[in-house]
Structures are given as C-alpha cells and as structure tokens.
Amino acid sequence: PIACGVGQEMTLPTTILGYGEETHEGDTGADKKITFTIERGGNTTGTTEVDYATVAKSGAQNATPGADYRATNGHLVFKPGEERKTVTVAILGDKAIEPMELVTLKLSNPVGGRLGDEEITGEILDDDRVIDVQNNQAMIMVDTVVVTRKEGDYNAEDVVITYRRVGDTSRQISL
C-alpha cells in the first residue's frame, strides 16, 4: 500500500495490461483474425511504448505459426491520454478437426510504464466438427452450438445445435 495524506493526490504508475479474444478459424486463407487489446492504466499523461510479438509455444493446445496463424511483431506508442491499442493476428483457416488452440502475444521492452501482463492469450476455436454417418457418403456438420442458462436457475441450460447436411442427400439419415 502507498501512504497518502489527507487532501493529497496519489498518481498510480503507468501499467500495461492486455487481453485476447476468441475467434472461429474459418476454412481457408487468413480471413479471420484475433484481436489483442493492450491497455494502459494509471498515469496516462506521458508517452508509453511497448514491443509485441507472437511467440510459438510447445504443447498440444498451442497454435503453430505458419500453420494456424501468421506470426507478427511490432511496436506500440501510446500518446498522452491514449489508453487502448489493438494488435490483429491473421488466423490461417483449415478444414481439419482439431482442439481449441492458443495464440500467445508477448509484450516486452516497456518505456514509460511497467508490464502488468507479459503474455496475452487468444483462442482459435475449431469450426470443423463432422459426424460421419454412412461410410463418408453423407455427413452432418455441426455449424454452431449455443448454450444458454435460464435466469435464476444455474442448473438448467438450453442447448441449441445447428447442423448442416453435406455429401449424398438422396437418402434419409437421422441423428
């Protein structure tokens, strides 16, 4: 705690924090993006600078640069009074069924402030769920899953699943 006398103002140090969003990957190309938001709080009257770069991490849940996203790096400058900046990372879509993957953005070399977060994580959500119904002749793809909780009842949930049929549509199939 910082001691402060009656009637005195206390200025908090400039701190840089961030957070990442989640996005669905899409099927091809780099048409989807993850946005990382970098904010500074405390004393914002001066200029603050920070470097950023995506970093490859090992492990099954971590996305691979060049395969899952385009690596990026750069330098942010907060002018006096500015509190928020964004960094966008292009997601490389595919049709592979895979688990949710993490993209990590590392902040470094702060000038005029301190880092509250050194690494920020965004999520790539897979949108390629396929149920093979008849020996690859007909398929049902899960497009979206929406879970809503009933107000006041934390044990009751409604689940809505939207399906799309692809492939051979000449036969009847059921789930």
C-alpha atoms as a printed R data frame, in Angstrom:
    type eleno elety resid chain resno       x       y       z
1   ATOM     1    CA   PRO     A     1   0.000   0.000   0.000
2   ATOM     2    CA   ILE     A     2   1.088   3.570  -0.724
3   ATOM     3    CA   ALA     A     3   0.577   6.044   2.126
4   ATOM     4    CA   CYS     A     4  -1.219   9.230   1.142
5   ATOM     5    CA   GLY     A     5  -2.030  12.177   3.376
6   ATOM     6    CA   VAL     A     6  -5.425  13.837   3.609
7   ATOM     7    CA   GLY     A     7  -6.017  16.130   0.644
8   ATOM     8    CA   GLN     A     8  -3.048  14.756  -1.317
9   ATOM     9    CA   GLU     A     9  -3.416  13.172  -4.741
10  ATOM    10    CA   MET     A    10  -1.866   9.825  -5.445
11  ATOM    11    CA   THR     A    11  -0.787   9.043  -9.014
12  ATOM    12    CA   LEU     A    12  -0.599   5.367  -9.820
13  ATOM    13    CA   PRO     A    13   2.297   4.202 -12.003
14  ATOM    14    CA   THR     A    14   1.597   3.541 -15.663
15  ATOM    15    CA   THR     A    15   0.803  -0.160 -16.113
16  ATOM    16    CA   ILE     A    16   0.358  -2.016 -19.404
17  ATOM    17    CA   LEU     A    17  -2.192  -4.852 -19.475
18  ATOM    18    CA   GLY     A    18  -3.824  -6.841 -22.246
19  ATOM    19    CA   TYR     A    19  -6.305  -9.470 -23.234
20  ATOM    20    CA   GLY     A    20  -7.056 -11.557 -26.316
21  ATOM    21    CA   GLU     A    21 -10.346 -12.584 -27.838
22  ATOM    22    CA   GLU     A    22 -11.529 -15.871 -29.270
23  ATOM    23    CA   THR     A    23 -12.470 -16.459 -32.889
24  ATOM    24    CA   HIS     A    24 -13.506 -19.316 -35.143
25  ATOM    25    CA   GLU     A    25 -10.781 -20.305 -37.584
26  ATOM    26    CA   GLY     A    26 -12.719 -20.468 -40.852
27  ATOM    27    CA   ASP     A    27 -11.997 -22.949 -43.633
28  ATOM    28    CA   THR     A    28  -9.309 -21.361 -45.821
29  ATOM    29    CA   GLY     A    29  -6.975 -18.410 -46.014
30  ATOM    30    CA   ALA     A    30  -6.486 -15.656 -43.496
31  ATOM    31    CA   ASP     A    31  -9.973 -14.176 -43.494
32  ATOM    32    CA   LYS     A    32 -10.386 -14.487 -39.701
33  ATOM    33    CA   LYS     A    33  -8.413 -12.537 -37.129
34  ATOM    34    CA   ILE     A    34  -7.779 -12.492 -33.392
35  ATOM    35    CA   THR     A    35  -7.657  -9.040 -31.848
36  ATOM    36    CA   PHE     A    36  -5.475  -8.450 -28.815
37  ATOM    37    CA   THR     A    37  -6.293  -5.343 -26.799
38  ATOM    38    CA   ILE     A    38  -3.445  -3.637 -24.954
39  ATOM    39    CA   GLU     A    39  -4.437  -1.054 -22.362
40  ATOM    40    CA   ARG     A    40  -2.521   1.210 -20.102
41  ATOM    41    CA   GLY     A    41  -3.782   2.481 -16.801
42  ATOM    42    CA   GLY     A    42  -2.565   4.712 -14.029
43  ATOM    43    CA   ASN     A    43  -0.731   7.821 -15.167
44  ATOM    44    CA   THR     A    44  -1.532   8.293 -18.862
45  ATOM    45    CA   THR     A    45  -0.290  11.871 -19.210
46  ATOM    46    CA   GLY     A    46   3.023  10.907 -20.816
47  ATOM    47    CA   THR     A    47   4.077   8.694 -23.693
48  ATOM    48    CA   THR     A    48   4.353   4.936 -23.143
49  ATOM    49    CA   GLU     A    49   5.861   2.418 -25.554
50  ATOM    50    CA   VAL     A    50   5.903  -1.369 -25.703
51  ATOM    51    CA   ASP     A    51   7.041  -4.044 -28.177
52  ATOM    52    CA   TYR     A    52   4.898  -7.050 -29.057
53  ATOM    53    CA   ALA     A    53   5.428 -10.350 -30.886
54  ATOM    54    CA   THR     A    54   3.558 -13.605 -31.300
55  ATOM    55    CA   VAL     A    55   5.510 -16.445 -29.733
56  ATOM    56    CA   ALA     A    56   5.488 -20.144 -30.565
57  ATOM    57    CA   LYS     A    57   4.822 -22.265 -27.513
58  ATOM    58    CA   SER     A    58   5.080 -26.034 -27.251
59  ATOM    59    CA   GLY     A    59   2.183 -28.214 -26.217
60  ATOM    60    CA   ALA     A    60  -0.934 -29.681 -27.771
61  ATOM    61    CA   GLN     A    61  -3.142 -26.651 -27.094
62  ATOM    62    CA   ASN     A    62  -0.788 -24.126 -28.665
63  ATOM    63    CA   ALA     A    63  -1.272 -22.914 -32.222
64  ATOM    64    CA   THR     A    64   1.591 -23.203 -34.713
65  ATOM    65    CA   PRO     A    65   2.863 -20.091 -36.519
66  ATOM    66    CA   GLY     A    66   2.648 -20.512 -40.293
67  ATOM    67    CA   ALA     A    67   0.076 -23.307 -39.999
68  ATOM    68    CA   ASP     A    68  -2.549 -21.834 -37.654
69  ATOM    69    CA   TYR     A    69  -1.722 -18.106 -37.674
70  ATOM    70    CA   ARG     A    70   0.624 -15.565 -39.237
71  ATOM    71    CA   ALA     A    71   3.403 -14.546 -36.882
72  ATOM    72    CA   THR     A    72   3.575 -10.812 -36.255
73  ATOM    73    CA   ASN     A    73   5.557  -8.297 -34.248
74  ATOM    74    CA   GLY     A    74   5.732  -4.566 -33.816
75  ATOM    75    CA   HIS     A    75   5.944  -1.540 -31.556
76  ATOM    76    CA   LEU     A    76   3.086   0.392 -29.934
77  ATOM    77    CA   VAL     A    77   3.263   4.037 -28.869
78  ATOM    78    CA   PHE     A    78   0.624   5.442 -26.523
79  ATOM    79    CA   LYS     A    79   0.456   9.220 -26.841
80  ATOM    80    CA   PRO     A    80  -0.577  11.322 -23.823
81  ATOM    81    CA   GLY     A    81  -4.163  10.477 -22.916
82  ATOM    82    CA   GLU     A    82  -4.356   7.304 -25.047
83  ATOM    83    CA   GLU     A    83  -5.390   4.245 -23.079
84  ATOM    84    CA   ARG     A    84  -6.046   1.478 -25.621
85  ATOM    85    CA   LYS     A    85  -4.371  -0.050 -28.693
86  ATOM    86    CA   THR     A    86  -5.119  -3.213 -30.641
87  ATOM    87    CA   VAL     A    87  -2.947  -5.771 -32.408
88  ATOM    88    CA   THR     A    88  -4.500  -8.077 -35.013
89  ATOM    89    CA   VAL     A    89  -3.197 -11.552 -35.813
90  ATOM    90    CA   ALA     A    90  -4.371 -13.296 -39.016
91  ATOM    91    CA   ILE     A    91  -5.742 -16.807 -38.475
92  ATOM    92    CA   LEU     A    92  -4.997 -19.420 -41.155
93  ATOM    93    CA   GLY     A    93  -8.171 -21.466 -41.588
94  ATOM    94    CA   ASP     A    94  -8.347 -25.130 -42.490
95  ATOM    95    CA   LYS     A    95 -10.851 -27.964 -42.590
96  ATOM    96    CA   ALA     A    96  -9.036 -30.177 -40.090
97  ATOM    97    CA   ILE     A    97 -10.852 -31.272 -36.963
98  ATOM    98    CA   GLU     A    98  -8.689 -30.151 -34.050
99  ATOM    99    CA   PRO     A    99  -8.996 -28.898 -30.483
100 ATOM   100    CA   MET     A   100  -9.128 -25.257 -29.479
101 ATOM   101    CA   GLU     A   101  -5.677 -23.683 -29.928
102 ATOM   102    CA   LEU     A   102  -3.960 -20.802 -28.147
103 ATOM   103    CA   VAL     A   103  -2.110 -17.892 -29.753
104 ATOM   104    CA   THR     A   104   0.268 -16.042 -27.432
105 ATOM   105    CA   LEU     A   105   1.299 -12.400 -27.790
106 ATOM   106    CA   LYS     A   106   4.348 -11.401 -25.745
107 ATOM   107    CA   LEU     A   107   4.799  -7.796 -24.551
108 ATOM   108    CA   SER     A   108   8.331  -6.569 -23.846
109 ATOM   109    CA   ASN     A   109  10.629  -3.559 -23.528
110 ATOM   110    CA   PRO     A   110   8.211  -1.103 -21.928
111 ATOM   111    CA   VAL     A   111   9.238   2.557 -21.914
112 ATOM   112    CA   GLY     A   112   7.364   4.990 -19.671
113 ATOM   113    CA   GLY     A   113   5.471   2.247 -17.873
114 ATOM   114    CA   ARG     A   114   5.655  -1.252 -16.485
115 ATOM   115    CA   LEU     A   115   4.187  -4.512 -17.694
116 ATOM   116    CA   GLY     A   116   1.219  -5.884 -15.796
117 ATOM   117    CA   ASP     A   117   0.939  -8.731 -18.314
118 ATOM   118    CA   GLU     A   118   3.942 -10.089 -20.201
119 ATOM   119    CA   GLU     A   119   1.928 -12.591 -22.237
120 ATOM   120    CA   ILE     A   120  -1.619 -12.371 -23.568
121 ATOM   121    CA   THR     A   121  -3.528 -15.349 -24.933
122 ATOM   122    CA   GLY     A   122  -6.188 -15.538 -27.656
123 ATOM   123    CA   GLU     A   123  -8.128 -18.640 -28.681
124 ATOM   124    CA   ILE     A   124  -8.716 -20.197 -32.094
125 ATOM   125    CA   LEU     A   125 -11.954 -22.164 -31.936
126 ATOM   126    CA   ASP     A   126 -12.342 -25.078 -34.325
127 ATOM   127    CA   ASP     A   127 -15.422 -24.934 -36.549
128 ATOM   128    CA   ASP     A   128 -14.884 -28.204 -38.436
129 ATOM   129    CA   ARG     A   129 -16.841 -30.744 -36.396
130 ATOM   130    CA   VAL     A   130 -18.002 -33.589 -38.642
131 ATOM   131    CA   ILE     A   131 -20.096 -36.631 -37.862
132 ATOM   132    CA   ASP     A   132 -19.545 -39.412 -40.428
133 ATOM   133    CA   VAL     A   133 -22.936 -41.010 -40.948
134 ATOM   134    CA   GLN     A   134 -22.772 -43.503 -43.862
135 ATOM   135    CA   ASN     A   135 -19.241 -44.514 -44.849
136 ATOM   136    CA   ASN     A   136 -18.371 -40.979 -45.976
137 ATOM   137    CA   GLN     A   137 -21.431 -40.947 -48.277
138 ATOM   138    CA   ALA     A   138 -23.418 -38.469 -46.209
139 ATOM   139    CA   MET     A   139 -22.188 -36.189 -43.466
140 ATOM   140    CA   ILE     A   140 -23.738 -33.914 -40.950
141 ATOM   141    CA   MET     A   141 -21.621 -30.954 -39.901
142 ATOM   142    CA   VAL     A   142 -22.172 -29.113 -36.664
143 ATOM   143    CA   ASP     A   143 -22.266 -25.430 -37.601
144 ATOM   144    CA   THR     A   144 -22.912 -23.836 -34.214
145 ATOM   145    CA   VAL     A   145 -23.539 -24.803 -30.621
146 ATOM   146    CA   VAL     A   146 -25.219 -22.240 -28.367
147 ATOM   147    CA   VAL     A   147 -25.617 -22.863 -24.641
148 ATOM   148    CA   THR     A   148 -27.843 -20.515 -22.643
149 ATOM   149    CA   ARG     A   149 -28.503 -20.633 -18.936
150 ATOM   150    CA   LYS     A   150 -32.007 -19.921 -17.663
151 ATOM   151    CA   GLU     A   151 -32.120 -16.815 -15.495
152 ATOM   152    CA   GLY     A   152 -32.144 -17.637 -11.811
153 ATOM   153    CA   ASP     A   153 -31.648 -21.376 -12.347
154 ATOM   154    CA   TYR     A   154 -27.951 -22.176 -12.582
155 ATOM   155    CA   ASN     A   155 -28.588 -25.892 -13.024
156 ATOM   156    CA   ALA     A   156 -30.778 -25.605 -16.139
157 ATOM   157    CA   GLU     A   157 -29.274 -24.980 -19.549
158 ATOM   158    CA   ASP     A   158 -30.743 -24.896 -23.044
159 ATOM   159    CA   VAL     A   159 -28.540 -26.209 -25.830
160 ATOM   160    CA   VAL     A   160 -29.239 -25.366 -29.481
161 ATOM   161    CA   ILE     A   161 -27.174 -27.208 -32.091
162 ATOM   162    CA   THR     A   162 -27.341 -26.143 -35.734
163 ATOM   163    CA   TYR     A   163 -26.493 -28.891 -38.233
164 ATOM   164    CA   ARG     A   164 -25.706 -28.767 -41.950
165 ATOM   165    CA   ARG     A   165 -26.004 -31.821 -44.164
166 ATOM   166    CA   VAL     A   166 -23.360 -32.312 -46.862
167 ATOM   167    CA   GLY     A   167 -22.497 -35.054 -49.310
168 ATOM   168    CA   ASP     A   168 -25.079 -37.556 -50.551
169 ATOM   169    CA   THR     A   169 -28.552 -36.120 -49.797
170 ATOM   170    CA   SER     A   170 -30.551 -38.817 -51.639
171 ATOM   171    CA   ARG     A   171 -31.083 -40.964 -48.528
172 ATOM   172    CA   GLN     A   172 -32.720 -40.228 -45.232
173 ATOM   173    CA   ILE     A   173 -30.385 -40.028 -42.270
174 ATOM   174    CA   SER     A   174 -31.064 -39.271 -38.635
175 ATOM   175    CA   LEU     A   175 -29.177 -38.274 -35.553
